Short mmCIF file of C-alpha atoms and ligand atoms in Angstrom, two decimals:
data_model
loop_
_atom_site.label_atom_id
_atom_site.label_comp_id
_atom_site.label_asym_id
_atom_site.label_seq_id
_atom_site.Cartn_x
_atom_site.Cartn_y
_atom_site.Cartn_z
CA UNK A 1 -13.35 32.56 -31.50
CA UNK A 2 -10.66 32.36 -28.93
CA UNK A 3 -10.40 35.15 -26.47
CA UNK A 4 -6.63 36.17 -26.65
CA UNK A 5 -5.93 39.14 -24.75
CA UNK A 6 -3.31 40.46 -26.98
CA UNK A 7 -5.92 41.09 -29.58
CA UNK A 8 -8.52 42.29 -27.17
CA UNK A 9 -6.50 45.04 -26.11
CA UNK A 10 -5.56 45.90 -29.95
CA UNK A 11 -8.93 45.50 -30.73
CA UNK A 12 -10.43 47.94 -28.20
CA UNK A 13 -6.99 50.01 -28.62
CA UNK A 14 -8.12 51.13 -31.90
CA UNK A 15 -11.52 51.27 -31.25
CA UNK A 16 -13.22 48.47 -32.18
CA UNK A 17 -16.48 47.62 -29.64
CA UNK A 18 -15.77 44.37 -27.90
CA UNK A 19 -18.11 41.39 -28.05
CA UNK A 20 -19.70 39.98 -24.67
CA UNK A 21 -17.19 37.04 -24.58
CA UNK A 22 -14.07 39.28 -25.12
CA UNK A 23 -15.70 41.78 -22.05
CA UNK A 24 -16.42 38.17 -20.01
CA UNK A 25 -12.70 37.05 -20.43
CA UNK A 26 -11.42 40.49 -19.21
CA UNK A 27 -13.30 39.63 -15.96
CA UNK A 28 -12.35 36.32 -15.60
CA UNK A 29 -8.75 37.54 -15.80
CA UNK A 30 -9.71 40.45 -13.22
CA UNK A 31 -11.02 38.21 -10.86
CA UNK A 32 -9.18 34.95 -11.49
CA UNK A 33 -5.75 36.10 -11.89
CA UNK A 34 -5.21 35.22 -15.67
CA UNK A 35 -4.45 38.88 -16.49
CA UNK A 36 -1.44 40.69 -14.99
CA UNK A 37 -1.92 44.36 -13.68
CA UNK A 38 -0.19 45.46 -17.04
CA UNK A 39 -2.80 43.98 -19.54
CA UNK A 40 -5.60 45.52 -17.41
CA UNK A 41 -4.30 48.34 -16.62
CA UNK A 42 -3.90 48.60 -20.68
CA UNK A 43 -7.89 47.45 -20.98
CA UNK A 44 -8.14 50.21 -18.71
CA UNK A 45 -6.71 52.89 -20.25
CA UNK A 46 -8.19 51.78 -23.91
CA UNK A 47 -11.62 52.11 -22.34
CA UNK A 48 -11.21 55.39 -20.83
CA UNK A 49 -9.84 56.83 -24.41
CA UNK A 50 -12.29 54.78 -26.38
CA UNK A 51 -15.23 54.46 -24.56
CA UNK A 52 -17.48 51.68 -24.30
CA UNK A 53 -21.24 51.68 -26.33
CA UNK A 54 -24.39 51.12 -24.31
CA UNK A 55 -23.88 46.82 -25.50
CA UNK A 56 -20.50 47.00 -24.20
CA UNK A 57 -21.27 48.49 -20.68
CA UNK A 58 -24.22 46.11 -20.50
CA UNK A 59 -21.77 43.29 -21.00
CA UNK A 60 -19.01 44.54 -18.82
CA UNK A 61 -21.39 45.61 -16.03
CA UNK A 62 -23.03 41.65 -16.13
CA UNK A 63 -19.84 39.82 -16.67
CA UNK A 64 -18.42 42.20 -13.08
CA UNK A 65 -21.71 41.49 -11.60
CA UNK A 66 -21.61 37.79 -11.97
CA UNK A 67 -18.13 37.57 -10.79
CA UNK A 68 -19.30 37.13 -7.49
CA UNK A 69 -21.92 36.79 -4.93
CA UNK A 70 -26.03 37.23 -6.12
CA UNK A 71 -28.47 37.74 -3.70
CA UNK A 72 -31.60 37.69 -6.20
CA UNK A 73 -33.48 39.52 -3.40
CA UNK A 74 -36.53 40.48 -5.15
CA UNK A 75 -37.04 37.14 -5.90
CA UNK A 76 -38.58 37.09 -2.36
CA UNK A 77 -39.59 40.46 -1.44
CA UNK A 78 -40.76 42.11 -5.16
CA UNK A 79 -40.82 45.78 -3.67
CA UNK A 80 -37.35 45.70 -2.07
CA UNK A 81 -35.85 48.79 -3.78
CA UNK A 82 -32.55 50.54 -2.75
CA UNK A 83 -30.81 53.89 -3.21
CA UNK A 84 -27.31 54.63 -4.77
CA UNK A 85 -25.10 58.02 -3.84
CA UNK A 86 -22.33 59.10 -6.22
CA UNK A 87 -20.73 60.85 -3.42
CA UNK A 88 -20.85 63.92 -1.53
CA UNK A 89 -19.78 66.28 1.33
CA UNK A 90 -22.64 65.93 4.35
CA UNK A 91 -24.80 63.75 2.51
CA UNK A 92 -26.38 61.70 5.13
CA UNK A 93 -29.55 61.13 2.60
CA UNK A 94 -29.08 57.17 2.60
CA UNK A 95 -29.17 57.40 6.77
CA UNK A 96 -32.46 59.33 6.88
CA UNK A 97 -34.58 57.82 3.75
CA UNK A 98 -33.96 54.18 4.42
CA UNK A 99 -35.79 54.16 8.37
CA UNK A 100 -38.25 56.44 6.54
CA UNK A 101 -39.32 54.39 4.31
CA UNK A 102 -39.57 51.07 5.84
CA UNK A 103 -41.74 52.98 8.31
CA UNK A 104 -44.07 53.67 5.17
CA UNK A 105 -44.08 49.76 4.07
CA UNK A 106 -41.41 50.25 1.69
CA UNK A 107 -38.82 47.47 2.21
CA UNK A 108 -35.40 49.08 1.74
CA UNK A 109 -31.66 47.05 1.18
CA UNK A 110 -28.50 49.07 0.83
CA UNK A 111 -25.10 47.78 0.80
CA UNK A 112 -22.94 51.42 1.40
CA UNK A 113 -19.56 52.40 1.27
CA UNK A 114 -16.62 53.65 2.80
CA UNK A 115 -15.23 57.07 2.17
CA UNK A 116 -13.98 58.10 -1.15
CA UNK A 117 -10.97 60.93 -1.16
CA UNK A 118 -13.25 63.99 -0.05
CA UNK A 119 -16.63 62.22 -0.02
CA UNK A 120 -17.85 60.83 3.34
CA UNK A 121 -18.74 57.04 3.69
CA UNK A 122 -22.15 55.83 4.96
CA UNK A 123 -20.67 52.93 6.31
CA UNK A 124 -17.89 54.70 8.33
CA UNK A 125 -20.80 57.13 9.47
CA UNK A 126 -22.57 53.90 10.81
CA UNK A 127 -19.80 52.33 12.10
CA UNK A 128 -19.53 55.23 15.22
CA UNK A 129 -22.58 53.04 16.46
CA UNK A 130 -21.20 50.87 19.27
CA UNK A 131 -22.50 47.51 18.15
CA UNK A 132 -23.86 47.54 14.62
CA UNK A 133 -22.61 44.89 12.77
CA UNK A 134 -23.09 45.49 8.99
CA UNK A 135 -21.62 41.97 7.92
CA UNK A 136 -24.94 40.74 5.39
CA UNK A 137 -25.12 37.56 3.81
CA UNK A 138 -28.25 37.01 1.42
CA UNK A 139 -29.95 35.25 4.88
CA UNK A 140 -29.62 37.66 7.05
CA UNK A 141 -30.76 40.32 4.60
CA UNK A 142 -34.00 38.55 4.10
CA UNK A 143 -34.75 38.21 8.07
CA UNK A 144 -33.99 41.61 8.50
CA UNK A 145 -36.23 42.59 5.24
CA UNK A 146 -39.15 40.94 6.61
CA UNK A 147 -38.54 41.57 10.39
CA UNK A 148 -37.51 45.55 10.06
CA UNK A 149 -37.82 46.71 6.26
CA UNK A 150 -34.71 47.23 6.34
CA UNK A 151 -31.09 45.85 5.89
CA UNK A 152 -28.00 47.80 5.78
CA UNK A 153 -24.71 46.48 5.30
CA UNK A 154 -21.41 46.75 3.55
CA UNK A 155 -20.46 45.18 0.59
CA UNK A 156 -18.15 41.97 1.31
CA UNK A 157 -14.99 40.33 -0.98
CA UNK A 158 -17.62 37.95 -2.10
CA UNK A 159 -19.24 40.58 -3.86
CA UNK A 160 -18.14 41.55 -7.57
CA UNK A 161 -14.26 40.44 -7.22
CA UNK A 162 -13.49 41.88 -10.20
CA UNK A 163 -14.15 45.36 -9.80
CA UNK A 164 -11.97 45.10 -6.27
CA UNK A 165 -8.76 44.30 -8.95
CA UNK A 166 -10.25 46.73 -11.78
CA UNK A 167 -10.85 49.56 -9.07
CA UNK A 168 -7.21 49.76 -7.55
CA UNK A 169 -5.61 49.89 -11.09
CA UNK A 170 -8.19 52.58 -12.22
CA UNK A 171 -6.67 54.94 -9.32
CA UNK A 172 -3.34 54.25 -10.37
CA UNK A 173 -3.74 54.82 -13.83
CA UNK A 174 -5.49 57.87 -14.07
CA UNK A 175 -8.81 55.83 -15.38
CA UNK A 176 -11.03 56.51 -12.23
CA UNK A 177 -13.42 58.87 -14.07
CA UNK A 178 -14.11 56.44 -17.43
CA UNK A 179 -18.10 56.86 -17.06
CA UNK A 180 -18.52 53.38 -18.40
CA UNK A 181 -16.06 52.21 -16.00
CA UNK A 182 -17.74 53.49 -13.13
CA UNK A 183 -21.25 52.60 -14.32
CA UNK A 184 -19.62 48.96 -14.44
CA UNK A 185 -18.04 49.48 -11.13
CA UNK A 186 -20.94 51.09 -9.27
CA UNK A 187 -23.51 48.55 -10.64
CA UNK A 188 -21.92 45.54 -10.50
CA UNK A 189 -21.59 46.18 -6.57
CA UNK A 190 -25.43 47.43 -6.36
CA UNK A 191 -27.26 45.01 -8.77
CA UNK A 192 -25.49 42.11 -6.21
CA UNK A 193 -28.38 42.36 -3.90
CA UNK A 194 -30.89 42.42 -6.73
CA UNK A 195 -33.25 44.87 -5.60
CA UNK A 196 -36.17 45.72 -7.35
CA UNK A 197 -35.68 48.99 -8.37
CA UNK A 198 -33.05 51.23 -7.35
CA UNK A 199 -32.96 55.34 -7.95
CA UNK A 200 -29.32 57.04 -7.89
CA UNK A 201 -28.81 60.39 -6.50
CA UNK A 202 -26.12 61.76 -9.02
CA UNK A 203 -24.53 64.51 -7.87
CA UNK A 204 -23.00 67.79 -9.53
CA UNK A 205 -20.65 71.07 -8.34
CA UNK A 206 -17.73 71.27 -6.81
CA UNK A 207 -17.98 69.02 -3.87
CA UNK A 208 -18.88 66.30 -6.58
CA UNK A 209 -16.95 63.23 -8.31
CA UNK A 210 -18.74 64.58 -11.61
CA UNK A 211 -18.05 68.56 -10.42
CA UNK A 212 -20.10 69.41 -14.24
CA UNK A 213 -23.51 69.22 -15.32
CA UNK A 214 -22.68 67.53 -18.52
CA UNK A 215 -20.73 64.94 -16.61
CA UNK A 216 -23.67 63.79 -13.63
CA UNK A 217 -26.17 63.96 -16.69
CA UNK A 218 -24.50 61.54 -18.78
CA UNK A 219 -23.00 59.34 -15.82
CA UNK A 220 -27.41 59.37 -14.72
CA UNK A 221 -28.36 58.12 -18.09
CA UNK A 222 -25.50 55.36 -18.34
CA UNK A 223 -26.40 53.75 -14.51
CA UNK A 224 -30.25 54.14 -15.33
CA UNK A 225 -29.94 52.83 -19.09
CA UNK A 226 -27.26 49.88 -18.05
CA UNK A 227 -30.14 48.84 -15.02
CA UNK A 228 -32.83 49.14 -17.74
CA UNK A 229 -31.07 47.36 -20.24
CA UNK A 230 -30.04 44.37 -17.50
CA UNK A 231 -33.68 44.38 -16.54
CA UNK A 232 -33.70 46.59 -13.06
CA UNK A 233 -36.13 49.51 -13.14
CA UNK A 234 -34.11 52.33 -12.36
CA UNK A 235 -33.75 56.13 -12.45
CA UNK A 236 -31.73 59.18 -11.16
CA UNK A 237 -32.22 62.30 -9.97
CA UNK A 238 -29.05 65.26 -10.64
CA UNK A 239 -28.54 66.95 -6.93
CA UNK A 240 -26.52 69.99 -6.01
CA UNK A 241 -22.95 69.53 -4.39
CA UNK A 242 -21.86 72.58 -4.46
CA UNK A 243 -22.19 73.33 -0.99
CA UNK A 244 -22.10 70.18 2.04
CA UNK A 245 -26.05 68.65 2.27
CA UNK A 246 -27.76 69.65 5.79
CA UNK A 247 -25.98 71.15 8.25
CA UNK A 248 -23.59 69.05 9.40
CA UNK A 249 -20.81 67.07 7.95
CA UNK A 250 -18.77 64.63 10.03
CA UNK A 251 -19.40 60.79 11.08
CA UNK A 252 -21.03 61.55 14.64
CA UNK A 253 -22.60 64.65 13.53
CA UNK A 254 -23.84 63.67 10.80
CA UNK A 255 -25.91 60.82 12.11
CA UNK A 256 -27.42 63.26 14.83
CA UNK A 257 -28.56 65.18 12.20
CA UNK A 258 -30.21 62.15 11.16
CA UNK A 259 -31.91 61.38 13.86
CA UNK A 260 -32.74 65.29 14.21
CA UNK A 261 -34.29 65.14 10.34
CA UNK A 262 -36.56 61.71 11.13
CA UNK A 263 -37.93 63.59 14.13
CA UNK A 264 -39.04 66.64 12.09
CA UNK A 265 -36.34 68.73 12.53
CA UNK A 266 -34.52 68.16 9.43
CA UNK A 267 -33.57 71.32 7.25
CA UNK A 268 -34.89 71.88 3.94
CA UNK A 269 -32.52 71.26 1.29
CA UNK A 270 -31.43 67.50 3.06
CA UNK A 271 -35.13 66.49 3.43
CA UNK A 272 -36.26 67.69 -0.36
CA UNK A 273 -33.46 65.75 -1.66
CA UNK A 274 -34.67 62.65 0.34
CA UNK A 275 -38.18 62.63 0.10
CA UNK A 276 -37.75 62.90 -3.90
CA UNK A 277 -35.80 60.36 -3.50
CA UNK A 278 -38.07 58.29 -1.52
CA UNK A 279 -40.56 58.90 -3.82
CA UNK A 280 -39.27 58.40 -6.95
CA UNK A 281 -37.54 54.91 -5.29
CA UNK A 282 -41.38 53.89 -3.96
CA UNK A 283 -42.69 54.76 -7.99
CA UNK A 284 -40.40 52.37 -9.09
CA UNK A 285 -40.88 49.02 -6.87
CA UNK A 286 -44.96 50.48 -7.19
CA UNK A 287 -45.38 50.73 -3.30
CA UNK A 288 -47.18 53.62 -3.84
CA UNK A 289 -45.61 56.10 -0.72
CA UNK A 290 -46.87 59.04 -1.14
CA UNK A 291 -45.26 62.53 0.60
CA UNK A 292 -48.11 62.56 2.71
CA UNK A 293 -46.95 59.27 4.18
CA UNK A 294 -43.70 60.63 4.80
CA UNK A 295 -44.10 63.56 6.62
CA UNK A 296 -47.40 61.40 8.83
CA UNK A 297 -44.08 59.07 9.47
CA UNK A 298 -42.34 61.49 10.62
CA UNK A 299 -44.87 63.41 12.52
CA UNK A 300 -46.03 60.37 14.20
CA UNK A 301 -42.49 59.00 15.72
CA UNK A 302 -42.80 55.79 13.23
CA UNK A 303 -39.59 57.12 10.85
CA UNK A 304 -37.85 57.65 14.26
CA UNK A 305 -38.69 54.38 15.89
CA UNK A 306 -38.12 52.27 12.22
CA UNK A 307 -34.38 53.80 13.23
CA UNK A 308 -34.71 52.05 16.35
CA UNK A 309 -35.79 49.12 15.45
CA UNK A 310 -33.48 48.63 12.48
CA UNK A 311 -30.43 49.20 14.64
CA UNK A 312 -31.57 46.88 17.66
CA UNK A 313 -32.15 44.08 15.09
CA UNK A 314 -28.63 44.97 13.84
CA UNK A 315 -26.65 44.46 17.08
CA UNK A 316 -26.56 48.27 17.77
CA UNK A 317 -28.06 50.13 20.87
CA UNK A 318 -30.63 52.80 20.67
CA UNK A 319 -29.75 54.61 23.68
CA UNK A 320 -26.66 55.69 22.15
CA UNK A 321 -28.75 57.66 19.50
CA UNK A 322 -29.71 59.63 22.64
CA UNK A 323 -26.16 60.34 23.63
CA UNK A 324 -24.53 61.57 20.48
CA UNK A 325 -24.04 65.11 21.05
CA UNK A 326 -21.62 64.13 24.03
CA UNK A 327 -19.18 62.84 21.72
CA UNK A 328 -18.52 65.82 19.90
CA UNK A 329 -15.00 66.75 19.88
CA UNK A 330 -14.20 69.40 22.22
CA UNK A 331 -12.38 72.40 20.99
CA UNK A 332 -15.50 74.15 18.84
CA UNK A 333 -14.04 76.62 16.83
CA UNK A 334 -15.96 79.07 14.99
CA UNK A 335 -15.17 80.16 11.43
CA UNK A 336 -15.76 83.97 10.49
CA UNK A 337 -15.27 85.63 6.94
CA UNK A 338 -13.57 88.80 7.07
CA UNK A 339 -15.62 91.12 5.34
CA UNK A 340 -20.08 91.23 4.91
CA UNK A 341 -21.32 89.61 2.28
CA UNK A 342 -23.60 87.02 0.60
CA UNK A 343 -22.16 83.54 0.77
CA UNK A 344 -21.23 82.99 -2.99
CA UNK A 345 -19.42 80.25 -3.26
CA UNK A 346 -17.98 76.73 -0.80
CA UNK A 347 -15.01 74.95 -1.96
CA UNK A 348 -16.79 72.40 -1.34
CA UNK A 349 -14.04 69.34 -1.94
CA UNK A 350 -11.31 71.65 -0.08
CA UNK A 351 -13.65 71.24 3.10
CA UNK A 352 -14.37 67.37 2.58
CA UNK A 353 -10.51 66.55 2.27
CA UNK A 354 -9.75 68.92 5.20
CA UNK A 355 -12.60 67.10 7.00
CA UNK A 356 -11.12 64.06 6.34
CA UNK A 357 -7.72 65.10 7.69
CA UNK A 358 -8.76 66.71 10.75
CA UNK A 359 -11.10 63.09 11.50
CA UNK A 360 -7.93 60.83 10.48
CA UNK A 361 -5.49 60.05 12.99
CA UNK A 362 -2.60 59.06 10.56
CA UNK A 363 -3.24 55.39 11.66
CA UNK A 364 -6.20 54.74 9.28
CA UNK A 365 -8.50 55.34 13.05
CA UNK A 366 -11.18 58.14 12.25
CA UNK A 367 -11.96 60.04 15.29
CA UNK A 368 -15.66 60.22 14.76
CA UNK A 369 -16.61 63.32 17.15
CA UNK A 370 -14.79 65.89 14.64
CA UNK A 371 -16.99 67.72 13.19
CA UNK A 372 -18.54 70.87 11.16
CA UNK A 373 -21.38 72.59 11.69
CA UNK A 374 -22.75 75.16 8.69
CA UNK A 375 -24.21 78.08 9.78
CA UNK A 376 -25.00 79.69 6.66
CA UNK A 377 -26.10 78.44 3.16
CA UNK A 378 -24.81 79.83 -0.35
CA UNK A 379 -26.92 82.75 -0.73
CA UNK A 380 -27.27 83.39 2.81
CA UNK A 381 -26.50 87.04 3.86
CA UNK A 382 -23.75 87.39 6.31
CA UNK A 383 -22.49 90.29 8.33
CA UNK A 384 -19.15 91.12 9.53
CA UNK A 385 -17.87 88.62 11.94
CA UNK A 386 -20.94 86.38 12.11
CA UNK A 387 -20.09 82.72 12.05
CA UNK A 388 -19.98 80.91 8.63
CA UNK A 389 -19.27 77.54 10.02
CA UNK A 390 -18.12 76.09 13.52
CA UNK A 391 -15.40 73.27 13.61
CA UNK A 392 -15.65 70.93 16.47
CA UNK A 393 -11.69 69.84 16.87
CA UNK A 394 -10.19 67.51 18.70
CA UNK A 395 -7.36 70.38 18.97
CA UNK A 396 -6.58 73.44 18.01
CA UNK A 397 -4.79 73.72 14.59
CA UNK A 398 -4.67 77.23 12.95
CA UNK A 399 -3.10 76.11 9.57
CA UNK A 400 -6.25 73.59 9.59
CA UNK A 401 -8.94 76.07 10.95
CA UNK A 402 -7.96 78.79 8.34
CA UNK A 403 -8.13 76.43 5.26
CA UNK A 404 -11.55 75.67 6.27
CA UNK A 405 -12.80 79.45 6.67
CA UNK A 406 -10.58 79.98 3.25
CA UNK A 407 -13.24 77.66 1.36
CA UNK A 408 -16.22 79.86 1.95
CA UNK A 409 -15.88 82.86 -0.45
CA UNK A 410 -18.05 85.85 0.11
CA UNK A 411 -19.62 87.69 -2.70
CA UNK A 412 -22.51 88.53 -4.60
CA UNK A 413 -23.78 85.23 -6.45
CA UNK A 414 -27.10 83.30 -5.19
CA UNK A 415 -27.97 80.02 -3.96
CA UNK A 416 -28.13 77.28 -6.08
CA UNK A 417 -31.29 74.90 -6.17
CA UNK A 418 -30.93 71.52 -4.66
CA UNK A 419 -32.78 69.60 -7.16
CA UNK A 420 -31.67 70.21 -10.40
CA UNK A 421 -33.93 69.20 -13.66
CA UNK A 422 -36.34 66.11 -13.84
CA UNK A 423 -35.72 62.61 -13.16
CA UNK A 424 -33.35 60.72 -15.70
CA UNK A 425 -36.53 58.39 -15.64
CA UNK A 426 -36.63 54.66 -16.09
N1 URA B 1 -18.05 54.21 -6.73
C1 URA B 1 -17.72 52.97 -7.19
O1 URA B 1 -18.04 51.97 -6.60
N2 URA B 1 -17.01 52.90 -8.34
C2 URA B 1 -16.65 53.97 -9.03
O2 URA B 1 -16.03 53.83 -10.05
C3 URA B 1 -16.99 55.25 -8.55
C4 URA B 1 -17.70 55.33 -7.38
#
């Protein structure tokens, strides 16, 4: 049957599900031009009133997938798993488990991202590292994979075309949050590398793409059903993000907090989140890590040298892990509420944009030593005048500095728990 795109879009406009060779000439027409912006942006707006069935997103997510670049990494290292964020505020977790685990024998590839309206990007974070160069090709992944344990780049043009087309319509035509569209966005990016297993930290509150419960739970089962049903092992755990993960959120700050967690001093909500991470990722590719492992990593200095290693190997210097605090920006500002209290609530995605616009110079630059620093958790009891947060600013900006302390509300509620539920298991 010939794939006319006329009667694909009436076909999916009245919700009809699409066959794979209708989904396959969509992507083709994403990636090779054939389609104007109007007929996907139409495809686009179909699927996020229609929906797309479990076959559908399977089809979709392949057809993006094999519109570019495969690495078929597992084809030569079996275990090589990797590790999949939906986005947060302060959520260095991809920083800390990845040395971590390659110190325990579990080979670990992530291609990350850059920053997503209020959500932080790993690869921005990384970037502040005179020196890294996170350009991978499949080659260079596999040296590094059997030198380090470890590869960490950022995905390139070469990699799933389509969804580069697919994604800039979906955030101009109000289709971002489609959960089969994302599931087809995020995976055909992260089943590139072909890992051997991947686990996604999905997360939920405020601070979060999928801000409801509801949402993160059925946006887990989608990405760990689509993997399963493409043949990846896969599963998901539902996180909190209704306050910033660890203490610190920032591109500097946040990987001296990394470096801070790998040598033990890590705080407790940001290391629970990784090591069942870690762990569930290691159950997948069958490496067998257990949390003993981790914390003898990290007791003995091996988590913190893996970090070493990986970044030498990766043009970067390790010295300037030792400098980091220097490049804080200067002007630390503290941020007080004005009455006692229990902290009861963060506007969590308030303080990521205004984060983002006290680091961005207007230019595109980020200045990376702006900063915040948390100094109390939801829950937390906090007296009059004691410090709920401290801003490190490149200057002073009082409009700026009382937006932030206006997203920490003082109440009665409690804290949330970090963890939420049991693994969406594949
Ligand atoms: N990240 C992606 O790569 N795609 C989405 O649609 C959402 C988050």
């Amino acid at each position: 049957m010939a794939v006319n795109p006329y009667r694909i879009l009436a076909r999916k406009r009245a919700g009809e599900a699409l066959s794979a060779e209708e989904l396959g000439a969509v992507v083709a027409g994403a990636a090779g031009g054939g389609w104007s912006d109007a007929q996907l942006a139409a495809f686009l707006m179909a699927v996020a009133i229609r929906g797309l069935d479990g076959a559908e997103t399977r089809a979709l997510t392949r057809a993006m997938l094999e519109s570019g670049e495969q690495w078929r990494l597992a084809e030569e290292v079996p275990t090589v798993g990797d590790k999949h964020s939906t986005g947060g505020v302060g959520d260095k977790v991809s920083l800390v488990l990845s040395p971590l685990l390659a110190a325990c024998g579990q080979p670990v590839v992530m291609l990350t991202g850059r920053a997503l309206g209020h959500t932080g990007g790993t690869a921005d974070k990384l970037e502040t590292l005179p020196g890294l160069d996170l350009a991978l090709d499949r080659q260079r992944c596999l040296r590094l994979l059997e030198r380090v344990g470890l590869a960490v780049g950022i995905a390139t043009s070469d990699i799933a075309p389509a969804d580069r087309r697919l994604y800039a319509l979906r955030d101009r035509t109000a289709t971002v949050d489609s959960l089969p569209l994302i599931t087809a966005s995020i995976l055909s990016k992260k089943l590139a590398t072909g890992a051997g297993g991947i686990v996604f930290d999905v997360k939920t509150g405020n601070g979060a793409f999928m801000s409801r419960l509801d949402d993160a739970r059925e946006l887990a089962r989608l990405l760990v059903e689509t993997c399963r049903g493409l043949g990846l092992r896969a599963s998901a755990l539902l996180t909190d993000m209704s306050q910033p993960l660890g203490r610190w959120v920032g591109h500097t700050v946040e990987v001296e907090e990394t470096v801070a967690c790998l040598e033990g001093e890590g705080p407790e909500d940001l290391m629970r989140v990784t090591r069942e991470l870690a762990l569930e990722l290691s159950r997948l590719t069958g490496t067998g890590v257990t949390g003993e492992a981790l914390d003898r990593a990290i007791a003995s200095g091996a988590a913190r040298r893996k970090l070493d290693e990986w970044l030498e190997a990766q043009g970067g210097d390790p010295r300037s892990l030792e400098r980091l605090a220097e490049r804080r920006a200067p002007e630390v500002v503290t941020l007080a509420g004005e009455t006692a209290g229990v902290l009861a609530a963060v506007d969590n995605r308030r303080l990521g944009l205004l984060m983002a616009e006290a680091a961005g110079g207007g230019d595109g630059a980020i200045d990376a030593g702006v900063g915040l620093e948390l100094c109390r958790r939801l829950g937390d009891e906090v007296a009059l005048g004691e410090p709920l947060a401290r801003a490190y600013l490149r200057r002073r900006d009082r409009r700026l500095e009382s937006e932030l302390a206006a997203c920490f509300e003082l109440g009665e509620r409690g804290a949330p728990p970090a963890l939420i539920g049991d693994p969406v298991a594949g």
